[in-house]
Coordinates of C-alpha atoms in Angstrom, one line a residue:
M10 CA 39.2 -9.9 18.7
I11 CA 36.4 -11.5 20.6
R12 CA 36.0 -8.6 22.6
H13 CA 36.1 -6.4 20.1
L14 CA 33.2 -8.6 18.3
M15 CA 31.1 -8.9 21.0
H16 CA 30.8 -4.7 21.7
I17 CA 27.0 -3.6 21.6
N18 CA 25.6 -0.6 21.7
F19 CA 22.4 -1.4 24.2
D20 CA 19.2 0.1 22.9
G21 CA 17.5 0.8 26.2
Q22 CA 13.8 0.2 25.4
R23 CA 14.6 -3.6 24.1
G24 CA 15.6 -6.4 26.7
L25 CA 19.2 -7.5 27.3
Q26 CA 18.6 -10.8 26.4
E27 CA 16.8 -9.8 23.1
Q28 CA 20.3 -7.9 22.3
V29 CA 23.1 -10.1 22.8
R30 CA 21.3 -13.6 20.7
E31 CA 20.7 -10.6 18.7
S32 CA 23.7 -10.1 18.0
L33 CA 25.6 -13.6 19.0
I34 CA 23.5 -14.6 16.2
S35 CA 24.8 -12.6 13.3
A36 CA 28.5 -13.3 14.8
I37 CA 27.4 -17.3 14.2
L38 CA 25.7 -16.5 11.0
S39 CA 29.1 -14.6 10.2
G40 CA 31.5 -17.1 9.9
I41 CA 33.3 -15.2 12.6
F42 CA 33.8 -18.5 15.5
S43 CA 36.0 -20.7 14.4
P44 CA 34.7 -24.0 15.1
D45 CA 37.8 -25.9 16.3
T46 CA 37.3 -22.9 19.6
P47 CA 35.2 -22.6 22.2
L48 CA 33.3 -19.3 21.9
P49 CA 33.9 -16.9 25.4
S50 CA 32.9 -18.4 28.6
C51 CA 29.3 -17.0 30.1
R52 CA 31.5 -15.0 32.6
Q53 CA 33.8 -13.9 30.2
L54 CA 30.8 -12.1 27.9
A55 CA 29.2 -11.1 30.5
G56 CA 31.6 -9.0 32.0
Q57 CA 32.6 -7.7 28.2
L58 CA 29.2 -6.6 27.9
N59 CA 29.0 -5.4 31.5
V60 CA 26.1 -6.7 31.8
S61 CA 25.1 -10.4 34.8
R62 CA 26.1 -13.9 33.8
N63 CA 22.5 -14.9 34.3
T64 CA 21.6 -12.4 30.9
T65 CA 23.9 -14.4 28.5
A66 CA 23.9 -17.9 30.8
L67 CA 20.1 -17.8 29.3
V68 CA 21.0 -16.7 25.9
F69 CA 23.5 -19.5 25.5
E70 CA 21.4 -22.3 26.3
S71 CA 18.5 -20.9 24.2
L72 CA 21.0 -21.3 21.3
V73 CA 21.8 -24.5 22.2
N74 CA 18.5 -25.6 22.1
E75 CA 17.5 -23.8 18.4
G76 CA 20.5 -26.2 17.6
Y77 CA 23.1 -23.0 16.8
L78 CA 25.7 -24.6 19.8
I79 CA 26.3 -27.2 21.0
S80 CA 28.0 -27.7 24.8
R81 CA 31.0 -29.7 26.3
P82 CA 31.2 -30.4 29.4
R83 CA 34.5 -28.8 30.8
S84 CA 35.5 -27.2 27.3
G85 CA 32.1 -25.2 26.9
Y86 CA 30.2 -23.3 24.0
Y87 CA 31.2 -24.9 20.2
L88 CA 29.2 -23.8 17.2
H89 CA 27.0 -27.2 15.8
P90 CA 28.6 -28.9 13.2
D91 CA 25.7 -27.2 10.9
Y92 CA 27.1 -23.5 11.3
H93 CA 30.7 -24.9 10.9
N94 CA 31.2 -23.3 7.0
A95 CA 28.6 -20.4 7.7
G96 CA 30.5 -17.6 6.8
Q97 CA 31.3 -19.4 3.1
S98 CA 27.3 -19.0 2.6
V99 CA 27.4 -15.7 2.1
P100 CA 27.4 -14.6 -1.7
Q101 CA 30.0 -12.1 -3.4
N102 CA 29.0 -9.3 -5.3
A103 CA 30.0 -10.4 -8.8
P104 CA 30.8 -7.4 -11.0
L105 CA 27.8 -6.6 -13.3
C106 CA 28.5 -6.6 -16.9
E107 CA 26.1 -3.6 -17.5
S108 CA 26.2 -4.7 -21.5
D109 CA 24.5 -7.9 -20.7
A110 CA 22.3 -7.0 -18.3
P111 CA 18.5 -6.3 -18.9
C112 CA 16.9 -2.9 -20.7
W113 CA 14.3 -2.8 -17.6
S114 CA 12.6 1.0 -18.6
K115 CA 11.5 -1.9 -22.1
R116 CA 10.4 -4.4 -19.7
L117 CA 8.2 -2.1 -17.4
H118 CA 4.4 -1.9 -18.7
I119 CA 3.9 0.6 -15.6
T120 CA 6.0 2.7 -13.5
P121 CA 4.4 3.9 -10.4
S122 CA 7.4 5.9 -9.4
Q123 CA 6.9 7.9 -11.8
Q124 CA 3.7 9.3 -10.8
E125 CA 2.3 12.6 -9.0
S126 CA 2.0 12.3 -5.3
I127 CA 1.8 13.0 -1.8
L128 CA 5.1 12.9 -0.2
K129 CA 6.9 13.8 3.4
P130 CA 10.3 14.6 4.9
A131 CA 12.0 12.2 5.3
G132 CA 13.2 12.8 9.1
W133 CA 9.8 14.7 9.6
M134 CA 9.9 13.5 13.0
H135 CA 12.7 14.9 14.0
Y136 CA 11.3 18.8 13.2
R137 CA 10.1 20.9 16.0
Y138 CA 7.1 21.7 14.3
P139 CA 5.6 19.0 11.9
F140 CA 1.8 19.6 11.1
I141 CA 1.7 17.1 8.9
Y142 CA -1.1 14.9 8.0
G143 CA -2.0 10.8 8.3
Q144 CA 0.5 10.4 10.7
P145 CA -0.8 9.9 14.8
D146 CA 1.3 11.1 18.2
T147 CA 3.0 6.9 18.8
R148 CA 2.4 8.3 22.5
Q149 CA -1.2 7.9 22.9
F150 CA -1.2 4.4 21.5
P151 CA -2.6 1.6 24.0
L152 CA 0.4 0.0 24.3
T153 CA -1.4 -1.7 27.7
T154 CA -3.9 -3.2 26.1
W155 CA -2.7 -4.3 23.0
R156 CA -0.3 -6.5 24.5
A157 CA -3.2 -7.9 26.1
A158 CA -4.8 -8.7 23.9
A159 CA -1.6 -10.2 22.1
N160 CA -1.3 -11.7 25.8
W161 CA -4.5 -13.8 24.5
L162 CA -3.4 -14.5 21.7
H163 CA -0.3 -15.9 22.4
G164 CA -2.1 -17.8 25.7
G165 CA -1.7 -22.2 25.5
V166 CA -5.2 -21.8 26.6
R167 CA -6.4 -22.5 22.8
D168 CA -6.0 -23.5 20.4
P169 CA -3.4 -21.3 17.9
A170 CA -5.6 -21.1 14.5
W171 CA -3.7 -17.8 13.4
V172 CA -0.6 -20.0 12.9
V173 CA -2.6 -21.7 10.3
D174 CA -2.9 -20.8 6.9
H175 CA -7.2 -18.9 5.8
I176 CA -5.8 -19.6 2.0
D177 CA -7.7 -17.1 1.3
Q178 CA -10.7 -17.1 4.5
D179 CA -10.7 -13.8 7.6
V180 CA -11.2 -15.0 10.3
P181 CA -15.0 -14.9 11.8
M182 CA -14.4 -13.5 15.0
L183 CA -13.4 -10.0 13.1
V184 CA -15.5 -9.7 10.4
E185 CA -18.8 -10.3 13.0
Q186 CA -17.6 -7.4 14.9
I187 CA -16.7 -5.4 12.1
R188 CA -21.0 -6.1 10.8
T189 CA -22.0 -5.9 14.6
R190 CA -19.3 -3.0 16.5
V191 CA -18.2 -1.1 13.7
L192 CA -20.8 -0.5 10.6
P193 CA -23.6 0.4 12.9
K194 CA -22.0 3.2 13.6
R195 CA -22.1 4.5 10.6
G196 CA -25.3 3.6 10.1
I197 CA -24.4 0.5 7.6
V198 CA -26.4 -3.1 8.4
A199 CA -24.2 -6.4 6.4
A200 CA -23.8 -9.4 5.8
P201 CA -20.4 -11.6 6.8
D202 CA -20.5 -12.1 3.0
E203 CA -20.0 -8.9 2.1
I204 CA -17.4 -7.8 4.5
L205 CA -13.9 -8.5 2.8
I206 CA -10.6 -7.9 5.1
T207 CA -7.4 -5.5 3.6
L208 CA -4.3 -4.1 4.5
G209 CA -5.9 -1.1 5.0
S210 CA -8.8 1.2 2.3
Q211 CA -5.7 1.7 -0.5
N212 CA -5.5 -2.4 -0.5
A213 CA -9.0 -2.0 -1.0
L214 CA -9.2 0.6 -3.5
Y215 CA -6.4 -1.1 -5.6
L216 CA -8.4 -4.7 -5.8
L217 CA -11.0 -2.5 -6.5
T218 CA -9.5 -1.6 -9.4
R219 CA -8.1 -4.7 -11.5
L220 CA -11.7 -6.2 -11.2
L221 CA -13.7 -2.9 -12.3
M222 CA -11.7 -0.8 -14.6
S223 CA -10.1 -0.5 -18.0
P224 CA -8.7 1.8 -20.0
R225 CA -12.9 2.5 -21.0
T226 CA -14.0 2.9 -17.6
R227 CA -14.8 6.6 -16.6
V228 CA -14.6 7.1 -13.0
G229 CA -15.5 10.2 -11.1
V230 CA -13.1 11.9 -8.9
E231 CA -12.9 15.5 -6.6
N232 CA -10.9 18.2 -7.7
P233 CA -8.6 18.9 -5.1
G234 CA -9.1 15.3 -4.1
F235 CA -7.2 12.8 -2.9
R236 CA -4.0 11.6 -4.9
E237 CA -3.4 7.7 -4.2
A238 CA -7.3 6.7 -4.8
I239 CA -6.7 8.8 -8.3
N240 CA -2.7 6.8 -9.1
T241 CA -4.4 3.8 -8.1
F242 CA -7.5 3.9 -10.4
L243 CA -4.1 4.8 -13.0
L244 CA -3.2 1.5 -13.0
S245 CA -5.6 0.0 -15.2
D246 CA -5.2 3.5 -17.8
T247 CA -8.7 4.6 -16.6
Q248 CA -10.4 7.3 -18.0
I249 CA -9.9 10.4 -14.6
V250 CA -12.6 12.6 -14.6
P251 CA -12.0 16.0 -12.6
H252 CA -15.7 17.0 -10.9
A253 CA -15.1 20.4 -8.6
V254 CA -16.3 20.6 -4.4
D255 CA -18.1 23.4 -3.1
G256 CA -19.2 23.6 0.3
E257 CA -21.2 20.9 -0.1
G258 CA -18.6 18.3 -1.5
L259 CA -18.4 16.3 -4.8
V260 CA -21.0 18.6 -7.2
P261 CA -22.4 16.5 -10.1
G262 CA -21.4 17.0 -13.7
E263 CA -23.6 16.6 -16.5
S264 CA -21.4 13.4 -18.0
P265 CA -22.0 11.0 -16.5
C266 CA -19.0 8.6 -15.5
D267 CA -19.2 4.5 -14.8
Y268 CA -18.0 5.1 -11.5
Y269 CA -17.6 7.9 -8.7
Y270 CA -14.7 7.8 -6.1
V271 CA -15.9 10.6 -2.6
T272 CA -15.0 10.6 0.6
P273 CA -18.1 12.3 1.9
G274 CA -17.6 11.8 5.7
H275 CA -14.6 14.6 5.3
Q276 CA -13.5 15.2 1.8
V277 CA -9.9 14.9 0.9
P278 CA -8.0 17.3 1.1
T279 CA -10.7 20.0 2.1
G280 CA -12.0 18.4 4.8
V281 CA -15.8 19.9 3.9
T282 CA -18.6 17.3 5.2
M283 CA -21.0 16.7 2.1
S284 CA -24.4 17.5 3.2
R285 CA -27.7 15.4 3.0
A286 CA -28.7 17.2 -0.2
R287 CA -25.2 16.8 -2.3
R288 CA -25.7 12.8 -1.1
A289 CA -28.8 12.4 -2.3
Q290 CA -28.5 13.8 -5.5
L291 CA -24.8 11.5 -5.6
L292 CA -27.5 8.7 -5.7
S293 CA -30.2 9.7 -7.4
F294 CA -27.6 10.8 -10.1
A295 CA -25.9 7.7 -10.1
T296 CA -29.3 5.5 -9.9
R297 CA -30.2 7.1 -13.2
H298 CA -27.1 6.5 -15.3
D299 CA -26.1 2.8 -13.7
A300 CA -23.2 4.4 -12.4
V301 CA -21.1 2.9 -9.1
I302 CA -20.0 5.3 -5.9
I303 CA -16.7 4.4 -4.2
E304 CA -17.4 5.5 -0.7
D305 CA -13.8 6.4 1.3
D306 CA -15.0 6.6 4.2
Y307 CA -11.2 6.6 5.6
D308 CA -11.6 8.8 9.2
S309 CA -14.7 6.8 9.9
E310 CA -13.0 5.7 13.5
S311 CA -11.3 8.9 13.4
N312 CA -13.9 11.6 13.1
F313 CA -14.1 12.8 15.9
S314 CA -17.0 15.3 15.0
Q315 CA -20.0 15.8 17.5
N316 CA -23.0 14.0 15.5
P317 CA -21.2 12.8 11.8
L318 CA -23.5 12.0 9.6
P319 CA -23.6 8.9 8.7
A320 CA -22.3 6.7 6.1
L321 CA -23.5 7.5 2.3
K322 CA -23.8 3.4 2.7
A323 CA -26.0 4.0 4.6
S324 CA -28.8 5.3 2.3
D325 CA -28.2 3.2 -0.2
R326 CA -31.2 1.3 -1.1
S327 CA -29.7 -0.5 -4.6
G328 CA -26.8 -1.7 -3.8
R329 CA -24.7 0.9 -5.8
V330 CA -22.4 2.2 -2.9
I331 CA -19.1 0.3 -2.4
Y332 CA -18.2 0.9 0.9
V333 CA -14.5 0.9 1.8
S334 CA -12.6 2.4 6.1
S335 CA -9.8 1.8 7.6
L336 CA -9.4 -0.3 11.1
S337 CA -6.0 1.5 12.2
K338 CA -6.0 4.9 10.8
A339 CA -7.0 5.8 14.5
L340 CA -4.8 3.5 16.3
S341 CA -1.9 2.5 13.9
P342 CA -1.3 3.6 10.4
G343 CA 1.6 0.6 10.3
L344 CA -0.9 -1.8 11.8
R345 CA -2.4 -1.3 7.4
L346 CA -5.9 -3.2 8.4
G347 CA -8.7 -2.4 7.0
Y348 CA -11.7 -3.4 4.7
M349 CA -14.7 -3.6 1.8
V350 CA -18.5 -3.5 2.2
A351 CA -19.7 -4.9 -0.5
A352 CA -22.3 -7.1 -3.1
P353 CA -21.0 -10.7 -2.2
E354 CA -20.7 -11.4 -6.0
I355 CA -18.2 -8.0 -5.6
I356 CA -16.2 -9.6 -2.1
D357 CA -16.2 -12.8 -3.6
E358 CA -14.1 -12.1 -6.9
A359 CA -11.9 -9.1 -4.9
R360 CA -11.4 -12.4 -2.2
A361 CA -10.1 -14.6 -5.2
L362 CA -7.7 -11.9 -6.4
R363 CA -6.9 -11.0 -2.8
R364 CA -5.1 -14.9 -2.5
L365 CA -4.1 -14.4 -5.9
V366 CA -1.8 -11.2 -4.2
Y367 CA -1.4 -12.3 -0.8
R368 CA -3.4 -14.7 0.5
H369 CA -5.2 -12.8 3.0
P370 CA -3.7 -10.5 6.4
P371 CA -1.6 -11.9 9.2
T372 CA -4.8 -14.2 10.9
N373 CA -2.2 -13.6 13.9
I374 CA -3.4 -9.9 13.8
Q375 CA -6.5 -9.9 12.8
Y376 CA -7.6 -12.3 16.0
Q377 CA -5.9 -9.6 18.1
M378 CA -7.3 -6.7 16.6
A379 CA -10.6 -8.7 16.9
H380 CA -9.9 -9.3 20.7
F381 CA -9.1 -5.8 20.9
L382 CA -12.3 -4.6 19.5
A383 CA -14.7 -7.5 21.5
Q384 CA -12.7 -6.1 25.7
G385 CA -14.2 -2.9 24.6
H386 CA -10.0 -1.6 24.4
Y387 CA -10.8 -0.2 20.8
E388 CA -13.8 2.0 21.9
T389 CA -11.5 3.3 25.1
H390 CA -8.1 4.2 23.0
L391 CA -11.2 6.5 20.7
R392 CA -13.2 8.3 23.1
R393 CA -9.6 9.4 24.2
Y394 CA -8.3 9.6 20.7
H395 CA -11.5 12.0 19.7
E396 CA -11.5 14.0 22.9
D397 CA -7.3 14.3 22.4
S398 CA -8.7 15.4 18.9
A399 CA -10.8 18.5 19.8
R400 CA -8.8 20.2 21.7
R401 CA -5.6 20.2 19.0
W402 CA -8.2 21.2 16.6
D403 CA -9.6 24.2 19.2
T404 CA -5.8 24.8 19.5
L405 CA -5.0 25.4 16.0
H406 CA -8.2 26.4 15.4
N407 CA -8.0 29.6 17.8
A408 CA -3.9 30.6 16.6
L409 CA -5.0 30.4 13.4
R410 CA -7.2 32.9 13.8
A411 CA -5.0 34.6 16.0
F412 CA -2.1 34.8 13.4
L413 CA -3.1 33.9 10.4
P414 CA -6.1 35.4 10.5
E415 CA -5.7 35.9 6.3
C416 CA -5.3 32.4 5.6
A417 CA -8.6 31.3 4.9
T418 CA -9.9 27.9 5.6
F419 CA -12.2 25.9 3.1
S420 CA -16.0 26.6 4.4
G421 CA -17.9 23.1 6.6
S422 CA -14.1 21.4 7.0
E423 CA -15.5 21.8 10.4
H424 CA -13.4 19.2 13.1
A425 CA -12.0 17.6 9.8
N426 CA -8.9 15.9 10.9
A427 CA -6.5 18.7 9.1
F428 CA -6.9 22.3 8.1
W429 CA -7.4 23.6 4.2
L430 CA -6.1 27.2 4.4
S431 CA -5.1 29.9 1.2
T432 CA -3.0 32.2 1.8
P433 CA -3.1 35.6 0.2
G434 CA -2.9 35.7 -4.1
Q435 CA 0.6 36.8 -4.3
I436 CA 2.3 33.6 -1.4
S437 CA 2.8 30.5 -3.2
T438 CA 3.0 27.8 0.0
R439 CA 5.3 25.9 -2.3
Q440 CA 7.7 29.2 -1.5
L441 CA 6.5 29.1 2.5
T442 CA 6.8 25.6 2.4
W443 CA 10.3 25.8 1.8
R444 CA 11.3 28.3 3.9
A445 CA 8.8 26.8 6.6
A446 CA 10.7 23.9 6.3
H447 CA 14.1 25.6 7.2
A448 CA 12.3 27.1 10.4
G449 CA 11.4 23.4 11.4
V450 CA 8.0 24.1 10.2
L451 CA 6.1 21.1 8.4
I452 CA 3.1 21.7 6.6
E453 CA 2.0 20.7 2.9
P454 CA 1.7 22.1 0.0
G455 CA -1.6 21.7 -1.6
A456 CA -1.4 21.7 -5.3
R457 CA -0.2 18.2 -5.7
H458 CA -4.0 17.3 -4.7
F459 CA -5.8 19.2 -7.9
L460 CA -5.7 17.3 -11.5
D461 CA -5.9 20.7 -12.4
D462 CA -3.1 21.9 -16.4
A463 CA -1.9 24.7 -14.1
P464 CA -3.0 24.3 -10.6
P465 CA -3.9 26.7 -7.3
D466 CA 0.0 27.5 -5.6
N467 CA -2.1 29.0 -2.6
F468 CA -2.9 25.9 -0.5
F469 CA -2.0 24.3 1.9
R470 CA -2.9 21.6 4.5
M471 CA -2.2 21.5 8.0
G472 CA -2.9 18.4 10.5
F473 CA -2.5 18.3 14.2
H474 CA -2.0 15.0 15.7
A475 CA 2.0 14.6 15.1
I476 CA 2.8 17.5 16.4
N477 CA 3.6 17.9 20.7
P478 CA 0.1 20.0 21.5
D479 CA 2.2 22.4 23.6
A480 CA 4.2 23.2 20.1
I481 CA 1.1 24.6 17.5
V482 CA 0.8 27.6 19.2
P483 CA 4.5 28.6 18.7
G484 CA 5.0 26.5 15.6
V485 CA 1.8 29.1 14.1
K486 CA 4.0 31.8 15.3
V487 CA 7.4 31.0 13.3
L488 CA 4.7 30.3 10.0
R489 CA 3.7 33.5 10.8
G490 CA 6.9 35.3 10.7
Q491 CA 8.0 33.4 7.7
M492 CA 5.0 34.1 5.9
G493 CA 5.5 37.8 6.6
Q494 CA 8.9 37.2 5.2
L495 CA 7.0 37.5 1.9
A496 CA 4.5 39.2 1.9

C-alpha cells in the first residue's frame, strides 16, 4: 500500500526535494498514514522513489521542524498528534436538494460571462502555428536577472518590508522608478501622488469605471476597438458611443461624449498610430466640450517602432487625459502589473476603491519589479525584445506579401504588435479561422472587435510573438492553402 501511495511521476523541471515533500504533505493531510504506524524510513522511501537517501532525509527533517511529523529514536517518523485525524476533517459532499437551492439567475445583477469577448482556443500553445496576439515567447523571459531581483528581495541583509501589509499604499521605490525611468520615455512628467500601481491596465479601467461612470455617462470608443475595455465600461450600464477609425485614429463625432477611450500608440485592433493632427484635434475637442480622455498606452513598452510618438498625455495641458499602461506586457502578462497616471484627486479615490477590492498589488512583486528596473535589467530585456519583434514583424510582413498579397493590411499600422488584415469579400474569416485551426494555424477573426449590429466578416488579426519564428513562413503557406479552398 505504501509503495503504491508514494509513487511519484517526477517532473524534470522541478526539484526532487520539492516533489517528495509535496507528495508526503498530500498523504499526511489526506489521512493515509496511521497514527500508530511509522512512516517508511528514509532508506525505504528513497528505494521506492529511486532518489538518494539524503533527499528523503532532508524532507523528513523539514517536516519534523514544521510540526507535521515527530521523530522517535530507534523507532522512526510518526505523525504529529495534530494530524492524527487529518483525513476525517475533509468534508464529504452531501447530496444537493435542488428544490431548496437559490435561484442564482434571479439574484445576479450583472452577467459578465454573457458579454462578447475575445477568446483563445484552449491549449493554443499546442498548435503548430499560433498566430495569436498578446502572448509572448516564454523562452525570451529574462529568468536569470528576474531571479537575481528575487534573490535581492529575499536576502537576509535588509528589513523585509514586503511582508508588511501596506493597507492602501504602493511601494515608493516602484513609483519612483515609473516616475523617473518609464514615464519620461513617453514624454510624461508626473508627481508621485499622480501615480497608482494596478493589477494591469485592465484593472485601472475597472477602477475608473466604478469611479466615473453611470447609466447617464456617454463614452466614446473606437470601432473596431478593444472589447475588454468596452465590456468593463458596460458594468456601469454606460452609454457606449462607437466612433469610426481611419488611417489617423479615432474620428471625433459631432455629438460630444463625457469620456473618450483611445489607444493612440497602436490602435486595438487595427494597429494604426494616431497622427499628431488627430491628437491635437481630439485634445481641443475635449477641452471645448469638457470631456476627459482615457488613454490606454497598452504597448508603451512593447512598441518597437524606431521613433514612436510621445503619449497623448504628454501634450495634455489641461489635465484632461487619464493615462493607463502596463509594466508586464513585454515581460510576462502573468505578472499583472500596471499603473495609472491622473490628477491626485482621482488617484486618491482610486486608491481608496482599490483598498476595498484587494488593498494593493502584492508588495513582493512591486519590490522585485522596482529592483529589476533600477538595475537596468528591464531596459536590457526591452532592447532585446524590440530587436526580436522587429525581426518577427519583417518575417511575417514579407511572408504575407509573398503568399497572401490579396489580404490588405490597414494603412498606418506599420510596426504594430499584430497585423490587421482583410480578406477578399467572398471569404468569411470565421470559416477561414475554423478551417485554419484544423490545419494547425491559429488566427483571430475580427468580427468581435466591431460594435455594428452586422459586423463585417472579412477582417482577421495575426500576432507573431507566440509562434516560433521559424514557423512563421510555413504557417502563412498553410493559411494560403486553406484560403484557396474557400475562394
